[in-house]
Amino acid sequence: MGDSQPTVLLVYGSRFGQSKKIALAVGEVLQERGVAVDVQELSRQLQPDPPRHVGFALVTSVRYGHFDPQAARFIDRYRSWLESVPTLLMTVSLTARNPEKRDPTIHLYTRKFLAKTGWTPSHTEVVAGALEYPRYNFFDRKAIQLIMHMTQGPTDPTVSIEYTDWDQVRQAAADYAIAWQ
Ligand SMILES: Cc1cc2nc3c(=O)[nH]c(=O)nc-3n(C[C@H](O)[C@H](O)[C@H](O)COP(=O)(O)O)c2cc1C
């Protein structure tokens, strides 16, 4: 299809790589549906390139209750563009490992982020990330063990579990792609 393909700016904010992996899965589904993706990491330099970019999808993880501050900064800076194109926010966290916690109107971090930024994405999806104790430093491991203890999750420091529901990720991407079909 060449130049006639719409291109979405697909951005990930990821510390241990899970959100990047999820963003790439979103990108695959979009490409299967004729939507090209420009995959970029969340950074201070990130900027949209309209009219080439006709959509914005952000996949970002929660760390100690917050998203990467660059996400709010980007939204604030490019608000009028964001309001003019179809957008997708996919938040990645461990609280979302329980399916009943994946309702974006209930998920605390997502709700707080949307309230703070005043952004209303066209699509919002809450997905589960990964728990990878062996990759965390001492402090992070202890903190995550405490969070897991409080929420009845695994506390064994040798555990690595991917909770991401890939069908959910692909379905959300397919729903978003409908904007160009
Ligand atoms: C240091 C650290 C802090 C985290 N804080 C939270 C948290 O407050 N709430 C939560 O639900 N998940 C939390 N998580 C879980 C991450 O959101 C999850 O591991 C996710 O898969 C990380 O994605 P990333 O690899 O793209 O950064 C935390 C993980 C780490 C390593």
Short mmCIF file of C-alpha atoms and ligand atoms in Angstrom, two decimals:
data_model
loop_
_atom_site.label_atom_id
_atom_site.label_comp_id
_atom_site.label_asym_id
_atom_site.label_seq_id
_atom_site.Cartn_x
_atom_site.Cartn_y
_atom_site.Cartn_z
CA MET A 1 0.00 0.00 0.00
CA GLY A 2 3.07 2.24 0.34
CA ASP A 3 2.49 5.88 1.15
CA SER A 4 -1.27 5.56 1.30
CA GLN A 5 -1.07 3.65 4.59
CA PRO A 6 -2.05 5.57 7.70
CA THR A 7 0.71 5.72 10.34
CA VAL A 8 0.18 5.64 14.09
CA LEU A 9 2.77 6.99 16.51
CA LEU A 10 3.14 4.00 18.86
CA VAL A 11 4.99 4.89 22.05
CA TYR A 12 6.11 2.76 24.98
CA GLY A 13 7.27 3.73 28.45
CA SER A 14 9.03 0.66 29.80
CA ARG A 15 11.59 -0.05 32.50
CA PHE A 16 11.97 -3.84 32.28
CA GLY A 17 10.74 -4.36 28.74
CA GLN A 18 7.22 -5.69 29.30
CA SER A 19 5.44 -2.58 28.03
CA LYS A 20 7.75 -2.54 25.01
CA LYS A 21 6.83 -6.17 24.29
CA ILE A 22 3.13 -5.30 24.64
CA ALA A 23 3.53 -2.23 22.39
CA LEU A 24 5.17 -4.42 19.71
CA ALA A 25 2.21 -6.84 19.91
CA VAL A 26 -0.16 -3.88 19.44
CA GLY A 27 1.95 -2.79 16.47
CA GLU A 28 1.73 -6.24 14.87
CA VAL A 29 -2.07 -6.22 15.02
CA LEU A 30 -2.23 -2.68 13.59
CA GLN A 31 0.08 -3.66 10.73
CA GLU A 32 -1.99 -6.77 9.99
CA ARG A 33 -4.92 -4.40 9.59
CA GLY A 34 -3.15 -2.03 7.20
CA VAL A 35 -2.11 0.56 9.77
CA ALA A 36 1.62 1.34 9.79
CA VAL A 37 3.36 2.12 13.08
CA ASP A 38 6.18 4.41 14.05
CA VAL A 39 7.43 2.82 17.29
CA GLN A 40 9.22 5.14 19.69
CA GLU A 41 10.27 5.16 23.30
CA LEU A 42 8.77 7.76 25.63
CA SER A 43 11.34 10.52 26.01
CA ARG A 44 11.68 14.24 26.41
CA GLN A 45 12.41 14.54 22.67
CA LEU A 46 9.32 12.67 21.55
CA GLN A 47 7.15 14.64 19.16
CA PRO A 48 4.34 13.77 16.77
CA ASP A 49 4.73 14.38 13.05
CA PRO A 50 1.31 15.41 11.74
CA PRO A 51 -0.13 14.97 9.19
CA ARG A 52 1.97 11.79 8.73
CA HIS A 53 0.94 10.49 12.17
CA VAL A 54 -2.81 10.01 12.15
CA GLY A 55 -3.10 8.36 15.58
CA PHE A 56 -1.34 8.00 18.91
CA ALA A 57 -1.05 4.86 21.03
CA LEU A 58 0.73 4.86 24.39
CA VAL A 59 1.68 1.70 26.28
CA THR A 60 3.21 2.53 29.63
CA SER A 61 3.88 0.80 32.94
CA VAL A 62 3.20 1.76 36.54
CA ARG A 63 6.13 2.17 38.88
CA TYR A 64 5.41 2.91 42.53
CA GLY A 65 1.95 4.15 41.69
CA HIS A 66 2.95 6.44 38.81
CA PHE A 67 3.53 6.46 35.08
CA ASP A 68 6.68 7.93 33.54
CA PRO A 69 6.32 11.73 34.01
CA GLN A 70 7.20 12.13 30.31
CA ALA A 71 3.76 10.72 29.48
CA ALA A 72 1.89 13.57 31.21
CA ARG A 73 4.34 16.05 29.74
CA PHE A 74 3.76 14.81 26.19
CA ILE A 75 -0.02 14.91 26.66
CA ASP A 76 0.11 18.43 28.01
CA ARG A 77 2.32 19.60 25.18
CA TYR A 78 0.45 18.02 22.28
CA ARG A 79 -3.07 18.16 23.67
CA SER A 80 -4.72 19.78 20.65
CA TRP A 81 -3.18 17.20 18.29
CA LEU A 82 -4.24 14.36 20.60
CA GLU A 83 -7.81 15.63 20.53
CA SER A 84 -7.81 15.55 16.74
CA VAL A 85 -6.76 11.89 16.18
CA PRO A 86 -7.88 8.43 17.42
CA THR A 87 -5.86 7.56 20.53
CA LEU A 88 -5.21 4.48 22.63
CA LEU A 89 -3.89 4.35 26.19
CA MET A 90 -2.79 0.94 27.43
CA THR A 91 -1.59 0.88 31.02
CA VAL A 92 0.55 -1.97 32.33
CA SER A 93 0.62 -2.91 36.00
CA LEU A 94 0.64 -5.82 38.41
CA THR A 95 -2.61 -4.91 40.13
CA ALA A 96 -4.22 -5.72 36.76
CA ARG A 97 -3.17 -9.37 37.14
CA ASN A 98 -6.69 -9.88 38.54
CA PRO A 99 -9.13 -9.55 35.60
CA GLU A 100 -11.71 -7.75 37.76
CA LYS A 101 -9.14 -4.97 38.31
CA ARG A 102 -8.87 -4.25 34.57
CA ASP A 103 -11.87 -1.95 34.31
CA PRO A 104 -10.27 1.42 33.35
CA THR A 105 -12.98 3.33 35.21
CA ILE A 106 -11.97 1.49 38.40
CA HIS A 107 -8.19 0.99 37.95
CA LEU A 108 -6.75 3.55 40.35
CA TYR A 109 -3.49 4.45 38.54
CA THR A 110 -5.23 4.84 35.19
CA ARG A 111 -8.04 6.90 36.68
CA LYS A 112 -5.61 9.18 38.52
CA PHE A 113 -3.49 9.64 35.39
CA LEU A 114 -6.49 10.57 33.24
CA ALA A 115 -7.84 12.92 35.91
CA LYS A 116 -4.45 14.59 36.28
CA THR A 117 -3.79 15.04 32.57
CA GLY A 118 -7.41 15.74 31.59
CA TRP A 119 -6.84 13.49 28.56
CA THR A 120 -9.71 11.39 27.23
CA PRO A 121 -8.22 8.68 24.97
CA SER A 122 -10.57 7.18 22.38
CA HIS A 123 -9.69 3.76 23.83
CA THR A 124 -8.35 2.91 27.28
CA GLU A 125 -7.15 -0.56 28.20
CA VAL A 126 -5.71 -1.83 31.48
CA VAL A 127 -3.43 -4.84 31.05
CA ALA A 128 -1.32 -6.99 33.35
CA GLY A 129 2.46 -6.82 33.24
CA ALA A 130 5.16 -9.18 34.47
CA LEU A 131 6.62 -9.95 37.86
CA GLU A 132 10.36 -10.60 37.59
CA TYR A 133 11.93 -10.72 41.05
CA PRO A 134 15.37 -11.97 39.84
CA ARG A 135 15.78 -8.80 37.76
CA TYR A 136 15.01 -6.33 40.56
CA ASN A 137 17.56 -4.73 42.83
CA PHE A 138 17.35 -5.31 46.59
CA PHE A 139 15.17 -2.29 47.30
CA ASP A 140 12.72 -2.88 44.44
CA ARG A 141 12.46 -6.58 45.30
CA LYS A 142 11.57 -5.82 48.92
CA ALA A 143 9.02 -3.19 47.88
CA ILE A 144 7.35 -5.48 45.34
CA GLN A 145 7.32 -8.34 47.87
CA LEU A 146 5.47 -6.03 50.25
CA ILE A 147 2.94 -5.03 47.56
CA MET A 148 2.49 -8.70 46.62
CA HIS A 149 2.07 -9.67 50.25
CA MET A 150 -0.66 -7.06 50.65
CA THR A 151 -2.46 -8.17 47.50
CA GLN A 152 -2.10 -11.95 47.98
CA GLY A 153 0.44 -12.35 45.18
CA PRO A 154 3.67 -14.41 45.02
CA THR A 155 6.48 -13.29 47.33
CA ASP A 156 9.05 -15.98 46.44
CA PRO A 157 12.07 -13.94 45.20
CA THR A 158 13.00 -16.56 42.57
CA VAL A 159 9.66 -16.16 40.77
CA SER A 160 9.22 -14.72 37.23
CA ILE A 161 5.65 -14.65 35.93
CA GLU A 162 4.18 -12.98 32.86
CA TYR A 163 0.56 -12.13 33.67
CA THR A 164 -0.13 -10.33 30.37
CA ASP A 165 -3.27 -11.61 28.64
CA TRP A 166 -2.16 -11.50 25.01
CA ASP A 167 -5.68 -12.07 23.68
CA GLN A 168 -6.81 -8.97 25.56
CA VAL A 169 -3.88 -6.96 24.12
CA ARG A 170 -4.63 -8.10 20.55
CA GLN A 171 -8.36 -7.49 20.92
CA ALA A 172 -7.77 -3.94 22.20
CA ALA A 173 -5.42 -3.24 19.27
CA ALA A 174 -7.97 -4.64 16.80
CA ASP A 175 -10.71 -2.44 18.31
CA TYR A 176 -8.43 0.59 17.96
CA ALA A 177 -7.59 -0.27 14.33
CA ILE A 178 -11.28 -0.04 13.43
CA ALA A 179 -10.81 3.75 13.33
CA TRP A 180 -9.10 3.29 9.89
CA GLN A 181 -11.31 0.58 8.43
C1 LIG B 1 10.12 -0.94 40.87
C2 LIG B 1 8.76 -1.37 40.45
C3 LIG B 1 7.64 -0.72 40.95
C4 LIG B 1 6.35 -1.13 40.56
N1 LIG B 1 5.28 -0.50 41.09
C5 LIG B 1 4.03 -0.97 40.79
C6 LIG B 1 2.89 -0.38 41.38
O1 LIG B 1 2.96 0.57 42.16
N2 LIG B 1 1.68 -0.92 41.05
C7 LIG B 1 1.53 -1.97 40.19
O2 LIG B 1 0.41 -2.42 39.95
N3 LIG B 1 2.61 -2.52 39.59
C8 LIG B 1 3.83 -2.05 39.88
N4 LIG B 1 4.94 -2.60 39.30
C9 LIG B 1 4.73 -3.65 38.31
C10 LIG B 1 5.04 -3.19 36.90
O3 LIG B 1 4.07 -2.29 36.44
C11 LIG B 1 5.11 -4.44 36.01
O4 LIG B 1 6.19 -5.23 36.46
C12 LIG B 1 5.29 -4.14 34.55
O5 LIG B 1 5.27 -5.36 33.82
C13 LIG B 1 6.57 -3.39 34.27
O6 LIG B 1 6.57 -3.04 32.92
P1 LIG B 1 7.89 -2.54 32.18
O7 LIG B 1 8.80 -3.72 32.11
O8 LIG B 1 7.41 -2.12 30.86
O9 LIG B 1 8.43 -1.41 32.99
C14 LIG B 1 6.21 -2.21 39.66
C15 LIG B 1 7.35 -2.86 39.16
C16 LIG B 1 8.61 -2.45 39.55
C17 LIG B 1 9.80 -3.18 39.01
#
